[in-house]
Each structure stands twice: as structure tokens, then as C-alpha cells.
XYZ file of C-alpha atoms in Angstrom:
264
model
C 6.741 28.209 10.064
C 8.134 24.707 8.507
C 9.303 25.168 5.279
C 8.385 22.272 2.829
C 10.520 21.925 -0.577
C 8.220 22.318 -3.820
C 9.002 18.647 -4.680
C 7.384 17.996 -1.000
C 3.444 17.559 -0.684
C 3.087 18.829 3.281
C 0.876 17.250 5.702
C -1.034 13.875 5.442
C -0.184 12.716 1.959
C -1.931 9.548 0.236
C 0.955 7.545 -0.867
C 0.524 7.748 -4.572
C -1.054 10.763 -6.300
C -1.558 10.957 -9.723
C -1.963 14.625 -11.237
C -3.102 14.873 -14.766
C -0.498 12.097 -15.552
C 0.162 11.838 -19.797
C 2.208 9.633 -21.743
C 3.000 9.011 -24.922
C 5.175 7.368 -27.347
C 5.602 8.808 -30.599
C 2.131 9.815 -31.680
C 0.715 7.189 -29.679
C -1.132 8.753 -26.651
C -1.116 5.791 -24.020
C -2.322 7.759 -20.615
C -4.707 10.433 -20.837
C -5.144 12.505 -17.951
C -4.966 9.884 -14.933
C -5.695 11.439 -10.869
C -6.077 8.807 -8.732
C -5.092 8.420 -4.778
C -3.462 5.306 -2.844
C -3.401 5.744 0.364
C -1.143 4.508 2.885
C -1.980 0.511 3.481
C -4.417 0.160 1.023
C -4.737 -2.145 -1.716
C -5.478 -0.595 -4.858
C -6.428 -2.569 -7.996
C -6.228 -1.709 -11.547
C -8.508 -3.957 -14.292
C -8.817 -3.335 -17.726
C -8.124 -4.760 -21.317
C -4.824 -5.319 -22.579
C -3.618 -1.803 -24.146
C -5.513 0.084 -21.636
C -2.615 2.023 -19.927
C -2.454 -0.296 -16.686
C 0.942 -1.171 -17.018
C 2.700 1.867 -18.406
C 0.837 3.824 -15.285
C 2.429 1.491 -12.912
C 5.463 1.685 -14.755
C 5.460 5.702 -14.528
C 5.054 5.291 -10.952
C 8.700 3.732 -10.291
C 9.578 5.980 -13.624
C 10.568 3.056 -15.543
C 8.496 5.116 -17.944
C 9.004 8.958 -18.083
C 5.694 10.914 -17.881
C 4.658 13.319 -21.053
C 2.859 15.540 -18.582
C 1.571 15.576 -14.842
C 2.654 15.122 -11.740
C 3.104 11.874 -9.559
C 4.152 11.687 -6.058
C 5.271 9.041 -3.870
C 5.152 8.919 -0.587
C 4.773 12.884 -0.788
C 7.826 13.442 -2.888
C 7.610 13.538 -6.567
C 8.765 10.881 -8.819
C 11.708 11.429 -11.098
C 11.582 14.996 -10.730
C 12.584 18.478 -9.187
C 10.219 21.376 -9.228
C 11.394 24.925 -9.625
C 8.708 27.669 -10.052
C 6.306 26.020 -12.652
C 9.243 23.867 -14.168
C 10.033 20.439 -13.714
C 13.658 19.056 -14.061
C 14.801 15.374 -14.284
C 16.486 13.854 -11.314
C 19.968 12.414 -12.082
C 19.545 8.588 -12.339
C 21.633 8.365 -8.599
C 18.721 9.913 -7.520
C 15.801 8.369 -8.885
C 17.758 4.775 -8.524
C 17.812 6.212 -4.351
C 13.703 6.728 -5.325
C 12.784 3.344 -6.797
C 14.314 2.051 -3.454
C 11.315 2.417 -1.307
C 9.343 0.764 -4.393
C 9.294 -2.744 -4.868
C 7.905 -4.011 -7.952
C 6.775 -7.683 -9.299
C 6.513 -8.366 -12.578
C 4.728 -10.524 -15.143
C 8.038 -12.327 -15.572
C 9.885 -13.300 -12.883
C 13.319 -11.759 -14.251
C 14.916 -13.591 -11.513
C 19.190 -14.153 -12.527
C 18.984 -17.802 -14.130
C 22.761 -18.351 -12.144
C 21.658 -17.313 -8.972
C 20.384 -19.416 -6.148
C 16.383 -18.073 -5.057
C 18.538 -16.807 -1.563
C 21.409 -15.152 -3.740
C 18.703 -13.370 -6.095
C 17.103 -12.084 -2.992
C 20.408 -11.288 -1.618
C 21.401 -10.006 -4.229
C 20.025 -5.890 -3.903
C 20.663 -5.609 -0.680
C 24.189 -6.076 -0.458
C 24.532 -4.548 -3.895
C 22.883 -1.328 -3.314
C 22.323 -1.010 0.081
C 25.944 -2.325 0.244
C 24.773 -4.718 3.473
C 26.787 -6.892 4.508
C 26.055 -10.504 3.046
C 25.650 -11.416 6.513
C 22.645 -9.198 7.093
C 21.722 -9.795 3.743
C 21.378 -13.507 3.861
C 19.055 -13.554 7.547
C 16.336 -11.315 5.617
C 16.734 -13.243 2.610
C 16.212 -16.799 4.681
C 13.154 -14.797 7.116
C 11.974 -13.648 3.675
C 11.816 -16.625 1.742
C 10.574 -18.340 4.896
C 8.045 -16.214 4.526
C 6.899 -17.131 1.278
C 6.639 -20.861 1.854
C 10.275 -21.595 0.021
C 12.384 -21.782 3.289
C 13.508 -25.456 1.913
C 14.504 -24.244 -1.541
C 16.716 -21.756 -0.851
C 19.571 -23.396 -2.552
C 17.204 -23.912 -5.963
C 17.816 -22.238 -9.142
C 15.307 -20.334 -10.981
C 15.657 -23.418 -13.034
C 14.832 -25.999 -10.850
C 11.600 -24.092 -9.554
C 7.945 -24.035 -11.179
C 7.082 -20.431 -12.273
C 4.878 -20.055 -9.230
C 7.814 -20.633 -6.904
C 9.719 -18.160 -9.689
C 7.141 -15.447 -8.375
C 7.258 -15.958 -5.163
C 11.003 -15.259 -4.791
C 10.850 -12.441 -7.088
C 8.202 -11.310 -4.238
C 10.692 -11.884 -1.398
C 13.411 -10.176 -3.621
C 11.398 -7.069 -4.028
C 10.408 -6.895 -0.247
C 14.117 -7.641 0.478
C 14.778 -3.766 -0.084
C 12.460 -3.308 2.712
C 9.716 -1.123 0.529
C 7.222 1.770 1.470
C 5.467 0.803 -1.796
C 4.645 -2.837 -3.607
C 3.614 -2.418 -7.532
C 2.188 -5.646 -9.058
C 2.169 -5.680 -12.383
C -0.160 -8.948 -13.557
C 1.962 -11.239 -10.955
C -0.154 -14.110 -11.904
C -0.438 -14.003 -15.807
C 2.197 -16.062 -16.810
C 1.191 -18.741 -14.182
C -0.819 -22.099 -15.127
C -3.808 -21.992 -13.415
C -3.049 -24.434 -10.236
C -0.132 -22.183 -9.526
C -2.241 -18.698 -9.203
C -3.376 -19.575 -6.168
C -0.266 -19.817 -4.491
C 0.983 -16.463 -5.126
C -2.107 -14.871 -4.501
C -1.640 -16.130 -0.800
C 1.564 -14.240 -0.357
C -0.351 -11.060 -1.345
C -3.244 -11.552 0.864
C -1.037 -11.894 3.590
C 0.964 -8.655 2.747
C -2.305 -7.273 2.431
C -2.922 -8.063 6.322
C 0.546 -6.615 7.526
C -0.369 -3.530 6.150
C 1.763 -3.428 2.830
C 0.234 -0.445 0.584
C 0.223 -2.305 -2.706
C -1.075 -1.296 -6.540
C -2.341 -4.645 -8.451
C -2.345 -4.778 -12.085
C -4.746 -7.751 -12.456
C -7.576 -10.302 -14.073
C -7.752 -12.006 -11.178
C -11.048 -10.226 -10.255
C -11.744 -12.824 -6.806
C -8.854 -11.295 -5.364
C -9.759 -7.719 -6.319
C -13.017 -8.199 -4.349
C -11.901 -10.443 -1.851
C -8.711 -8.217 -0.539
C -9.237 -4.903 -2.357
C -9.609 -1.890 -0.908
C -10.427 0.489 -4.657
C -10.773 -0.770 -7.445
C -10.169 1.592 -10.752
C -11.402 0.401 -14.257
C -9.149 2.144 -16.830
C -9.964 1.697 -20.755
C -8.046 3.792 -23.497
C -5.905 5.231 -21.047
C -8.452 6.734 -18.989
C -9.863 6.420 -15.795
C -13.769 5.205 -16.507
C -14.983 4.275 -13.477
C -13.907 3.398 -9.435
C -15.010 2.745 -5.967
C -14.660 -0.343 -3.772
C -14.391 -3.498 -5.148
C -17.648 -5.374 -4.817
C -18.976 -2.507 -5.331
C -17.993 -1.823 -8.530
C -17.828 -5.536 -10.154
C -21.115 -6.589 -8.487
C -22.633 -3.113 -9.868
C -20.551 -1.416 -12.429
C -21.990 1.945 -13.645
C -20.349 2.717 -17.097
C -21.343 0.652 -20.554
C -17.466 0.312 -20.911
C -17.126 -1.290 -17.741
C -20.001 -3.210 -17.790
C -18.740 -4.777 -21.213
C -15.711 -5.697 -20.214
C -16.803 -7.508 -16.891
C -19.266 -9.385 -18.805
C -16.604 -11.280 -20.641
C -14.160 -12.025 -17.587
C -16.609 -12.921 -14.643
């Protein structure tokens, strides 16, 4: 008989699953009881208001944020934790750094190193925690920046780059650890509107290779266009989901309906 370890979900796992996941800070009570499934490929959106959880649940998934209760597993394993008999304990931070390895994450701000060429900030993981050789490091980084339509800026600092270029290397950074997992946390709300559209290529076409990816968004065309589920989360709960068009052409809940009302 294969033995599994408890921290192990055997046989065909989704690639997120969300298990009565709670957080809170202080005596605020951000996340509520989320379960939700990604599977593997898929393209899983998150809308909402501002405040409604979205971004501390993507957050918990990398555990940038530490969960009050729950479980969450990636990729089968679970996230910043060890289970012995009904106990969880913490993971030392060597092994939840090994963790967030296999999950690449965007951000509303770029956070790309101001003295750093776009190739040396996509370099710049690699070879510092994969410990590559700058070699190897620098072919991906070129092929990945390629990639993203900035093959002839390579050289440019953050700097000398509009903030949709910014985005678009801190895309080819992220994918420059070669993840299982993309996590997209409102790439395109710091953008001026001409510049949306361009980064919002780059994810359709990770989309078509096959990249699982959880979207954090307003950007509601691209939710129906290349999602695959779409969950609408309010006050830290999940109110409603289903497929995309399904759900913003016919929303079921008040609370859902509301809020599409005012952003298509």
C-alpha cells in the first residue's frame, strides 16, 4: 500500500484547495470560511469590492498571510504547514521560502529593484535562490522577456519603462522561477487605461500554454473572455460562482447582482 504523509492530499488533487480558510487581524475577521477548488490549468478569477477578502486569500495562498483557521493546499501539499494527528505546526521559513517557489505571484505594484536592469530583475531569483548560474539565468531571462514583447529593453531600468512595461517584467520575473502556480493580484490596477491592454495579452497567452493562474481583478472582459470560474466574494465570503459568462451575464445573488451593476 503507498503511504501518503498527512501534509499530502493522495490521488488527483485540484491545485489549490481551500478548507474552511479564516483570517483575521486583531478583531477584524477578514476571511470567513472560504472552500474553493483550482484545478490544474485553469484560470480562476476572483471579483469583488475593495475590502472583500480577495487579496488577503491570495495572499494566504503563498502564506504571505498566515491563516487563523483552515486548511490550504497547493499542489496537494499544504501551505505553510505540517500536520500531526489533528495539529498543525508552522514550517520553518527555509521551508515555506522552498514552497513559495513553485508560486509565482504579480502584484498591484510592480516592486521591481529601481537599480536593476528589467534582465537583472528577472535574473535576479534564479541565480539567487536557485543559485543558477548567471549564464543559465540570463538565456531564460532574454527567452522570457522575449516573451513578453520587451526583448529590446532588456538593458532599461524600471525607470526608463512605462508601468505597463513595469508589469510585464515583473510577469517574466515571476515565471523566471519556472512556477506550478501564477497568483495575480489586480495586475492591471495601477495601469492607465491604454496600458491594460497590454498586460492582459501576456495573460491570455499564459492562459493558452496551460499556466493554472488565480486573478484578482475588475477587469471583468477578461474574466469572461479567458476565464475558466469565476468566484464573487463580498465580506469575506464566498457569495456566489460558476463560469464566467455565466455568472456576469446572469448573476443569482442580490449582492452580486449589485455590485455588477455598477462595474459593467
Amino acid at each position: 500500500m503507498t503511504k501518503f504523509s498527512k501534509d499530502v492530499v493522495p490521488g488527483g488533487h485540484p491545485m489549490v484547495r481551500a478548507e474552511g480558510v479564516h483570517k483575521s487581524f486583531g478583531h477584524a475577521h477578514i476571511l470567513k470560511g472560504i472552500d474553493l477548488e483550482v484545478n490544474p490549468r485553469e484560470v480562476f478569477c476572483l471579483i469583488g469590492p475593495s475590502g472583500s477578502g480577495k487579496s488577503t486569500f491570495l495572499r494566504c495562498i503563498n502564506h504571505l498571510e498566515k491563516i487563523s483557521a483552515g486548511r490550504l493546499y497547493v499542489d496537494g501539499r499544504l501551505v505553510g504547514y505540517r500536520q500531526h494527528g489533528d495539529k498543525l505546526y508552522e514550517l520553518k521559513e527555509k521551508e515555506v521560502s522552498a514552497q513559495r517557489r513553485d508560486i509565482g505571484m504579480v502584484f498591484q505594484r510592480f516592486n521591481l529593484f529601481p537599480h536593476m536592469t528589467a534582465l537583472e530583475n528577472v535574473m535576479e531569483a534564479p541565480v539567487q535562490v536557485r543559485r543558477e548560474s548567471r549564464a543559465v539565468a540570463r538565456e531564460r531571462a532574454q527567452r522570457l522577456l522575449d516573451r513578453v514583447g520587451l526583448g529590446d529593453r532588456t538593458g532599461h531600468y524600471p525607470a526608463q519603462l512605462s508601468g505597463g512595461q513595469q508589469q510585464r517584467v515583473a510577469i517574466a520575473r515571476a515565471l523566471a522561477m519556472e512556477p506550478k502556480l501564477m497568483l495575480f493580484d489586480e495586475p492591471t490596477s495601477a495601469l492607465d487605461p491604454e496600458l491594460v491592454g497590454e498586460v492582459l495579452d501576456v495573460m491570455r497567452d499564459l492562459a493558452e500554454d496551460g499556466m493554472t493562474m488565480i486573478v484578482v481583478t475588475h477587469e471583468m472582459g477578461f474574466a469572461r473572455e479567458v476565464g475558466d470560474s469565476l468566484v464573487f466574494m463580498d465580506d469575506g465570503v464566498v457569495v456566489e460562482s460558476g463560469h464566467p459568462r455565466e455568472v456576469l451575464a446572469h448573476p443569482q445573488h442580490d449582492r452580486t447582482k449589485a455590485f455588477l451593476s455598477k462595474v459593467l
